Short mmCIF file of C-alpha atoms and ligand atoms in Angstrom, two decimals:
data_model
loop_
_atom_site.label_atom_id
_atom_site.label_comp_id
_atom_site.label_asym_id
_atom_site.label_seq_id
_atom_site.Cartn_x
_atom_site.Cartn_y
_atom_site.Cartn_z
CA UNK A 298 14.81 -7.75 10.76
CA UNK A 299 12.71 -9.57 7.99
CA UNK A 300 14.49 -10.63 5.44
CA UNK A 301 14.15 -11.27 1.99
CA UNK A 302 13.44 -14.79 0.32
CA UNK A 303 12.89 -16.21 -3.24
CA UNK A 304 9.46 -16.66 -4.19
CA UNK A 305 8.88 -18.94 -7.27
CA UNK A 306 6.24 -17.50 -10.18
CA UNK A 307 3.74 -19.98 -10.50
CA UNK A 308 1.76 -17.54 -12.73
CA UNK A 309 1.88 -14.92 -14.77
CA UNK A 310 -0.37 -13.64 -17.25
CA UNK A 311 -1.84 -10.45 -18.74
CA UNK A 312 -4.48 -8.25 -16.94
CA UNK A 313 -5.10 -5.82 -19.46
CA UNK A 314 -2.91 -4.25 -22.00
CA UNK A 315 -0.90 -2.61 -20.04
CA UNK A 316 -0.81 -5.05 -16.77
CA UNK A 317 -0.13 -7.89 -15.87
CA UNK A 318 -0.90 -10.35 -12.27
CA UNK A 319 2.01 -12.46 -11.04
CA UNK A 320 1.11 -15.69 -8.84
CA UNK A 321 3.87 -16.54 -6.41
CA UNK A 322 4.66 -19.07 -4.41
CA UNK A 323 6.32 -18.83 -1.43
CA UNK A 324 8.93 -21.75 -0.09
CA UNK A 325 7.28 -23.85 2.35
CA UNK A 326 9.55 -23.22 5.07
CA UNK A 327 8.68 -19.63 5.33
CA UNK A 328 4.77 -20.35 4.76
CA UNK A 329 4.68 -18.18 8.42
CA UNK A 330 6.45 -15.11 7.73
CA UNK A 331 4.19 -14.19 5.00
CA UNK A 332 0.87 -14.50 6.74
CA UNK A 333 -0.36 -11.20 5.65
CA UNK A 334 -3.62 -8.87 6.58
CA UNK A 335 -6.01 -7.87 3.84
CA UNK A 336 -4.03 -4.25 2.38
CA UNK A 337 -0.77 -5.28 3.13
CA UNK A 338 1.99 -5.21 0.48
CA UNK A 339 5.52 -7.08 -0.56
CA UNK A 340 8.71 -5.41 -0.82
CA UNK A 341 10.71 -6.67 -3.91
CA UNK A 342 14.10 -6.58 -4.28
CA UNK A 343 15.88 -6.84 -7.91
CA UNK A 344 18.57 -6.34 -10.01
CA UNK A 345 18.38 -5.63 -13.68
CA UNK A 346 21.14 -4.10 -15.86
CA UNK A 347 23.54 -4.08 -12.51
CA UNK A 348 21.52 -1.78 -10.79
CA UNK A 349 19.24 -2.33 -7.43
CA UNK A 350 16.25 -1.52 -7.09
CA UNK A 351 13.84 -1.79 -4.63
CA UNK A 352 9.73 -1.86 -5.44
CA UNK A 353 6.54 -2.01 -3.00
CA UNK A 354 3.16 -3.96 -4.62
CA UNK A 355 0.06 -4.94 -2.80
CA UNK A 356 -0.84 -7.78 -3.00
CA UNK A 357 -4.49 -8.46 -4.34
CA UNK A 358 -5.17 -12.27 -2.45
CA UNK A 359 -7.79 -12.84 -0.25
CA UNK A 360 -6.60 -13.44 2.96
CA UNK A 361 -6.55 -17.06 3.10
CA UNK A 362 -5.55 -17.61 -1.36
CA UNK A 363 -2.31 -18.86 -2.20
CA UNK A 364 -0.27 -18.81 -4.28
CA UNK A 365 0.30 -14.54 -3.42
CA UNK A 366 -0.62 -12.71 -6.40
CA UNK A 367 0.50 -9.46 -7.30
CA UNK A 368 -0.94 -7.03 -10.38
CA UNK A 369 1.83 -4.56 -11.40
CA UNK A 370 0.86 -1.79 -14.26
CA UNK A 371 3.27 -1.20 -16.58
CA UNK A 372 4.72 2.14 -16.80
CA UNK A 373 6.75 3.76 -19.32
CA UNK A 374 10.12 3.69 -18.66
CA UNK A 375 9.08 1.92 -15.07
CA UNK A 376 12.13 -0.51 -15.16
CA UNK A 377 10.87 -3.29 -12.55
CA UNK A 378 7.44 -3.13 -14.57
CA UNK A 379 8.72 -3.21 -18.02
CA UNK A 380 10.94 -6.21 -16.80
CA UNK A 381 8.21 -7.90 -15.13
CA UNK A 382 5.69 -7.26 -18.12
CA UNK A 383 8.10 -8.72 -20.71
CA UNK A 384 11.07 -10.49 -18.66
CA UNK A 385 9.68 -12.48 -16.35
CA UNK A 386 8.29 -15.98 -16.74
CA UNK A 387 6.79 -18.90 -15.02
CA UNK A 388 9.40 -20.43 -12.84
CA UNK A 389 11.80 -17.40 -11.98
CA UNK A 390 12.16 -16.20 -8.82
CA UNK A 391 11.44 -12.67 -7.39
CA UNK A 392 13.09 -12.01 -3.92
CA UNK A 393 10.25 -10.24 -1.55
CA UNK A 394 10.40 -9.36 1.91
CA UNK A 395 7.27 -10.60 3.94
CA UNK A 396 4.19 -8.47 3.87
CA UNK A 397 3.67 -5.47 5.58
CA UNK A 398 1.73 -2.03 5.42
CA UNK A 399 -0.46 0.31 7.61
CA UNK A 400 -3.03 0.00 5.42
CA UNK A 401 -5.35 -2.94 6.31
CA UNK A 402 -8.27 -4.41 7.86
CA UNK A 403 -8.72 -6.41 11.00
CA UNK A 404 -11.39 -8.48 9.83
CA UNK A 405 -13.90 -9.99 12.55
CA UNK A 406 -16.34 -12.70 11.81
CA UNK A 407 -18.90 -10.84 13.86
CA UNK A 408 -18.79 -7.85 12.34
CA UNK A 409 -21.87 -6.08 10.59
CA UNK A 410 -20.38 -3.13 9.17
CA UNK A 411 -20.71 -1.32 5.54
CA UNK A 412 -17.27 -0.28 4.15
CA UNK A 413 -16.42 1.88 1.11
CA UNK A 414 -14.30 1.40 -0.99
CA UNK A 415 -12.68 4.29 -3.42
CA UNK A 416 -10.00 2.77 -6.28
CA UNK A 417 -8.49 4.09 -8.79
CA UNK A 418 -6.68 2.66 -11.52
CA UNK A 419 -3.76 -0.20 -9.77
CA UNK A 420 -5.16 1.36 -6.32
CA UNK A 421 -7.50 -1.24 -6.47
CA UNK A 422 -4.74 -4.13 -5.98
CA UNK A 423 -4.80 -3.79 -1.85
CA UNK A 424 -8.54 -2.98 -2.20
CA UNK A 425 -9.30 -6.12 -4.21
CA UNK A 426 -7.85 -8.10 -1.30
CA UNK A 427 -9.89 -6.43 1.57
CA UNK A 428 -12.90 -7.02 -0.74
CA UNK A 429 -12.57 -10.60 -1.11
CA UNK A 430 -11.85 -11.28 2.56
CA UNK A 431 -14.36 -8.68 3.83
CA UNK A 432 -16.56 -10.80 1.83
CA UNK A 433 -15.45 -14.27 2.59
CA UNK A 434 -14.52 -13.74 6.54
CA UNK A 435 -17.35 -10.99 7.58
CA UNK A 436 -20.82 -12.88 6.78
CA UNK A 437 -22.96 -9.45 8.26
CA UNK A 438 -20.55 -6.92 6.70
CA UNK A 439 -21.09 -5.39 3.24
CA UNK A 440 -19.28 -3.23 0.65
CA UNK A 441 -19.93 -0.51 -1.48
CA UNK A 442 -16.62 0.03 -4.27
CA UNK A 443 -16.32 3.22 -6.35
CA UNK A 444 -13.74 2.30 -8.88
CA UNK A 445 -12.59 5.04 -11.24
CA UNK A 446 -10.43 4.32 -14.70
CA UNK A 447 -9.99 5.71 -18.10
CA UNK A 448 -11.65 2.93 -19.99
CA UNK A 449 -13.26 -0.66 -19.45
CA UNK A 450 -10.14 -2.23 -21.45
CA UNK A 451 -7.56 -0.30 -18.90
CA UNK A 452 -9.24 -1.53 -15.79
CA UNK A 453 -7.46 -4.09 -14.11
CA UNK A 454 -8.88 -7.05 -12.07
CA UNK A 455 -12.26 -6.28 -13.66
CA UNK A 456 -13.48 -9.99 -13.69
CA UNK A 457 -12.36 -10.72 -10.45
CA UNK A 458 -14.56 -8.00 -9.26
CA UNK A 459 -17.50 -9.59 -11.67
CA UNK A 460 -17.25 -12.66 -10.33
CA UNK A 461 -17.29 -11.93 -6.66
CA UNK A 462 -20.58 -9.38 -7.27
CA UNK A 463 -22.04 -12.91 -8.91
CA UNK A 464 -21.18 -14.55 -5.39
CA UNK A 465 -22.09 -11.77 -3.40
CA UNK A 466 -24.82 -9.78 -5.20
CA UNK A 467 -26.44 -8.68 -1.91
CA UNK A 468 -23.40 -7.80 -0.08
CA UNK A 469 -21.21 -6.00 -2.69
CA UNK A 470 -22.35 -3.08 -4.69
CA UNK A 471 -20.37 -2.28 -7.83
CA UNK A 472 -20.16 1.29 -9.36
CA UNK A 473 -17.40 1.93 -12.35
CA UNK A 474 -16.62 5.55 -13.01
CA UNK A 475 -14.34 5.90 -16.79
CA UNK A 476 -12.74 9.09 -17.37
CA UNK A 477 -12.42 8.51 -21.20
CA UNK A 478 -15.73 6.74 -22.27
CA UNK A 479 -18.87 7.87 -23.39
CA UNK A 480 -21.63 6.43 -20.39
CA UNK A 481 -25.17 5.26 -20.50
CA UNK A 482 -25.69 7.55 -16.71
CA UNK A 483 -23.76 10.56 -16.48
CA UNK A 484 -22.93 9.30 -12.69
CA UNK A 485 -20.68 6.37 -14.41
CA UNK A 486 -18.94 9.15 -16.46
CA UNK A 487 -15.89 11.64 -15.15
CA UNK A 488 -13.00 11.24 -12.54
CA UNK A 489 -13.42 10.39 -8.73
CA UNK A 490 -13.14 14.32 -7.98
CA UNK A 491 -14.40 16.05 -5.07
CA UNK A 492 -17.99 16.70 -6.44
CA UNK A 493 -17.91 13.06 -8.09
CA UNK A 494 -17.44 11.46 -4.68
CA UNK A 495 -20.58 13.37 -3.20
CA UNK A 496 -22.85 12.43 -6.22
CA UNK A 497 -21.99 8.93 -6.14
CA UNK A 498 -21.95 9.12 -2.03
CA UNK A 499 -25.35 10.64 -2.54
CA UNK A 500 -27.22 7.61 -4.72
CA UNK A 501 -24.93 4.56 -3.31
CA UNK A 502 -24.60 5.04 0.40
CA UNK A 503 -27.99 6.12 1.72
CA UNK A 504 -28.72 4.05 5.13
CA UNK A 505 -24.43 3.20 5.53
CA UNK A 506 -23.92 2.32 8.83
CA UNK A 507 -20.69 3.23 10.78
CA UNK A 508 -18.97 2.67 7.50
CA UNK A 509 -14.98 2.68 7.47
CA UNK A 510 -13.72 4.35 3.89
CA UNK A 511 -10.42 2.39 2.17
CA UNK A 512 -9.04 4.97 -0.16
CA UNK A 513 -5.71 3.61 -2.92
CA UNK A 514 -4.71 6.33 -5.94
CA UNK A 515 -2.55 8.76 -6.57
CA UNK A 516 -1.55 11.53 -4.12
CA UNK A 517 -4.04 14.11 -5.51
CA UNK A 518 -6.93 11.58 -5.92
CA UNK A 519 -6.34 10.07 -2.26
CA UNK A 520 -6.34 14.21 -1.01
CA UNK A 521 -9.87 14.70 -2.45
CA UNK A 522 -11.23 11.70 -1.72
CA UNK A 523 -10.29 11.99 2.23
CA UNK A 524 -10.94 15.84 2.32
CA UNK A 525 -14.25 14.89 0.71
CA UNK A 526 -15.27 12.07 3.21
CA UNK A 527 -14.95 13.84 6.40
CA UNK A 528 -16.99 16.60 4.94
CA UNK A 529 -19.54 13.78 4.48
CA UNK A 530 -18.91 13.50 8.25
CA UNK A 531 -16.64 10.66 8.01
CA UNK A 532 -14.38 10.44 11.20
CA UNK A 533 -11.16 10.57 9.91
CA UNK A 534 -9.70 8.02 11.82
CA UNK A 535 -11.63 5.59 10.13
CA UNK A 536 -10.46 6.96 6.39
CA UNK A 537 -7.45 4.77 5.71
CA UNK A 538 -5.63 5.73 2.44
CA UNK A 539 -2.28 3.98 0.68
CA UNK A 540 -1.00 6.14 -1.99
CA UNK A 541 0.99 4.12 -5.19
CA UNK A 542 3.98 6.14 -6.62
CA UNK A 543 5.81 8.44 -4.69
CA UNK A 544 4.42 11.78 -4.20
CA UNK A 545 6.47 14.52 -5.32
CA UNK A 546 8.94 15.91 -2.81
CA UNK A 547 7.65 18.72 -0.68
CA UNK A 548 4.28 18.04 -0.72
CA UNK A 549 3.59 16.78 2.97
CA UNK A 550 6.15 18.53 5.08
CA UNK A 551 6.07 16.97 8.34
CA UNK A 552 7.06 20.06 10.61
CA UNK A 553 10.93 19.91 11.21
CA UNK A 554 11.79 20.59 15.00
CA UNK A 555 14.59 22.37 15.95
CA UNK A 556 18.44 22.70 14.61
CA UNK A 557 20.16 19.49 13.60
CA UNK A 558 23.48 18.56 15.68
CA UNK A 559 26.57 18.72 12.99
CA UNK A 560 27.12 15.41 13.64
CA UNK A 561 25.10 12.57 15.59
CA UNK A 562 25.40 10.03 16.48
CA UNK A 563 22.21 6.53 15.74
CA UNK A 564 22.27 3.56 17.64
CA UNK A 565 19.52 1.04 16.38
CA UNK A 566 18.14 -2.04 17.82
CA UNK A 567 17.00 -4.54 15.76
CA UNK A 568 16.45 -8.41 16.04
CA UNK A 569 17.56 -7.56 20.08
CA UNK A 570 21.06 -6.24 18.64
CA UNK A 571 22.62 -2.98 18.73
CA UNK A 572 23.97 -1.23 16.19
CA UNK A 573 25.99 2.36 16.23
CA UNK A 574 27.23 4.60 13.69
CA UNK A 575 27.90 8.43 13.09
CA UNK A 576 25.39 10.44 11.00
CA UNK A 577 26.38 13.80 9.35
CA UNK A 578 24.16 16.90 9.63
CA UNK A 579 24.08 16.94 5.67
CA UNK A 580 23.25 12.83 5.06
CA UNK A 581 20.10 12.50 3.39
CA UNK A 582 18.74 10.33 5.59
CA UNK A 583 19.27 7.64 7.81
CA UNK A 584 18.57 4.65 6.21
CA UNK A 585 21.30 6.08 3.14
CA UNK A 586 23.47 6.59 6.28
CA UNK A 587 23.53 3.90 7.59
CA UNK A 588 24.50 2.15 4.50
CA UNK A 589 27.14 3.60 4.47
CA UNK A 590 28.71 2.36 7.13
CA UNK A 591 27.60 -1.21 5.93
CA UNK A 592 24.67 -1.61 7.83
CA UNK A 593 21.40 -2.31 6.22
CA UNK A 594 18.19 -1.05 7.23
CA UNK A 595 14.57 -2.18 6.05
CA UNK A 596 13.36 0.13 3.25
CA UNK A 597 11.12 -0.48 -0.25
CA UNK A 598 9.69 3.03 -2.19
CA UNK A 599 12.41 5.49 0.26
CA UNK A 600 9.56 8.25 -0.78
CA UNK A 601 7.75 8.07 2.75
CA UNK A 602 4.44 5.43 1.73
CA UNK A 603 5.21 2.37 2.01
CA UNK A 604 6.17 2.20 5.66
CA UNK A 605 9.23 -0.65 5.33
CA UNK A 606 11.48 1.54 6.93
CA UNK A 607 9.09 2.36 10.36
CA UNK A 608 10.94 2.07 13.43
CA UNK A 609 10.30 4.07 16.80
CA UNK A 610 12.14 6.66 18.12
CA UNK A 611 13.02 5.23 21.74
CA UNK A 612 15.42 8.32 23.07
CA UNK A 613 16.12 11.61 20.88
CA UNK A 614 14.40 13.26 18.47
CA UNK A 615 14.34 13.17 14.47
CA UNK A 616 12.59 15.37 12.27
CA UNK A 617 10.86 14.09 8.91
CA UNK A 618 10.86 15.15 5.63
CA UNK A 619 8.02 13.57 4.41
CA UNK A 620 5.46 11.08 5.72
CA UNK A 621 2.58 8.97 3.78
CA UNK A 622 2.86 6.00 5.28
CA UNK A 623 2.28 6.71 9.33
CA UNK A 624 -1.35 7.17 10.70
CA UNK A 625 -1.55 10.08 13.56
CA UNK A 626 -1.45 7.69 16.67
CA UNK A 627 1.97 6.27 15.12
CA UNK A 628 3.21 9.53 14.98
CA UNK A 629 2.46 10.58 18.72
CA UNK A 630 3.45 7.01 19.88
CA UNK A 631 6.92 7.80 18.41
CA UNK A 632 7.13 5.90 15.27
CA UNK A 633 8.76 7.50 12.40
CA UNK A 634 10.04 6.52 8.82
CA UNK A 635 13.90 6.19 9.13
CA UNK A 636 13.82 6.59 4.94
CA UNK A 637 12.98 10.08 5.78
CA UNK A 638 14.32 10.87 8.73
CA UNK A 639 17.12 13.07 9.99
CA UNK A 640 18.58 13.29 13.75
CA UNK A 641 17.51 16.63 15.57
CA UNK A 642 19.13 15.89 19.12
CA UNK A 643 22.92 14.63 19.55
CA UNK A 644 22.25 10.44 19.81
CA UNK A 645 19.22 9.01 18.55
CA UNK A 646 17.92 5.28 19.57
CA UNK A 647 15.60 3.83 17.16
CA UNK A 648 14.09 0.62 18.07
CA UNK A 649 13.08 -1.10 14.83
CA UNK A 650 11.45 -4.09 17.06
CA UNK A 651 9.38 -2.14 18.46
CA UNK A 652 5.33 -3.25 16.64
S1 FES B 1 11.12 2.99 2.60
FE1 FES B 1 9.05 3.33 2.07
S2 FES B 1 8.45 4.77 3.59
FE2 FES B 1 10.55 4.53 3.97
#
């Protein structure tokens, strides 16, 4: 099972007014573990006031920068944001997990493709790193960024994303959308809606070849954008989407299968050892029961995105709440997200080292 190790804050500083990036360094010994792919995020674990909590941020590096940096938007009331927007400083820790994530790129130097890319607001953290590495690592490959906001002064990473069209003005093309600013075009005006993404799809992708969409936002924003692609004709397998926040309950039933046992009872492999302990028909979930017999399981968000928890069903069957973190072919191979998962049959195996 990863675990969790302190990395050091070598920077942090504002964004915008509301944000702010955190540079972090991880100890030298575990340089390897957090090797990460373009998309992928950290899980942080912290304490504040006596009470645990557990947060999931992208991280917005190019493949190859270091130190890791991070850009977390405060939000009201948010208490790891608040803390880390007015708490933290340079030399304090932060204990992360190393990187992981469904959503990300497999870059290849000899690609040629055109991706898209479709932020909005601190979806663009994850985005920002496939950018920079599609860039960097993928000499024939280009990318086309829609990148909605309220306003210039809310939009976070906005230099960044100057500075690499200066580097790259042939390969990346640039298009800001604000939702509460008066615009020079009416196509730079308005929220990435359904008949927003066809107008700009219309005047900025022309001649796209085999183009693979990246999609980060809110639940609603990621539902249109996706919805809206493949009625562009966009296969859907090659729409990738990470959600921020957790959606609200009930919104993405996966279908429950059958009657749960009273009792059952999970065995789960991880790190080669077995572990076994008895679940009740009425315990939220796995991971929560689990910990209650003092063993701890990987989670982050335990709202079914970030994919910490993933493990594979090797013999039995669980049903799911929720899923927003699990691409189709996971699902059929068997994979499932323990944080939301419940046992169906009698025993349940999950093998957690199962990749
Ligand atoms: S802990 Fe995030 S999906 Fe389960």
């Amino acid at each position: 099972m990863k675990q969790f190790h302190p990395l050091t804050i070598e920077r942090i500083e504002r964004e915008t007014r509301d944000s702010v990036r955190i540079a972090l360094r991880v100890p030298e010994e575990f340089e390897g573990e957090y090797e990460f792919l373009p998309g992928q995020h950290l899980p942080f674990a912290i304490t504040i006031d006596g009470k645990k909590l557990r947060r999931t941020y992208s991280i917005c590096s190019g493949v190859d920068e270091r130190p890791l940096e991070i850009g977390v938007r405060v939000q009201p009331g948010g208490a790891f944001s608040e803390y880390a927007a007015s708490t933290l400083s340079v030399g304090d820790t932060l204990d992360a997990m190393p990187p992981g994530g469904r959503f990300r790129i497999d870059l290849d130097k000899a690609n040629a493709r055109d991706y898209i890319g479709f932020a909005a607001g601190s979806g663009i953290t994850p985005i920002l790193s496939i950018i920079k590495s599609v860039l960097d690592y993928e000499p024939g490959s280009r990318f086309v960024l829609f990148y909605g906001n309220r306003k210039q002064t809310t939009t976070m990473f906005i230099e960044d994303l100057y500075a690499l069209k200066n580097r790259y003005p042939e390969r990346l093309q640039l298009q800001f959308v604000f939702s509460q600013e008066d615009q020079e075009f009416p196509i730079a005006a308005g929220r990435l809606d359904a008949d927003k993404v066809r107008e700009l799809y219309a005047h900025f992708c022309k001649g796209l070849d085999s183009a693979a969409a990246f999609v980060c936002g809110p639940d609603t924003m990621i539902r249109t954008v996706t919805d809206t692609l493949v009625e562009l004709g966009f296969d859907p397998d090659s729409v990738h989407a990470e959600r921020f926040g957790v959606p609200r309950k009930g919104e993405a039933k996966v279908a429950a299968a059958g009657k749960a046992a009273d009792h059952a009872s999970i065995t789960v492999i991880m790190d080669g050892h077995k572990k076994a302990f008895e679940m009740r028909r009425d315990d939220e979930n796995i991971v929560d029961a689990a910990a209650e017999h003092g063993i701890e399981l990987p989670y982050s968000c335990k709202g079914g995105v970030c994919a910490t928890c993933r493990c594979h069903v090797r013999e039995g069957e669980v049903t799911m709440a929720a899923n927003y973190g699990l691409e189709p072919w996971e699902i059929k191979a068997g994979f499932v997200l323990a944080c939301q998962s419940r046992p169906v049959s009698e025993s349940v195996l999950l093998d957690y080292d199962k990749t």
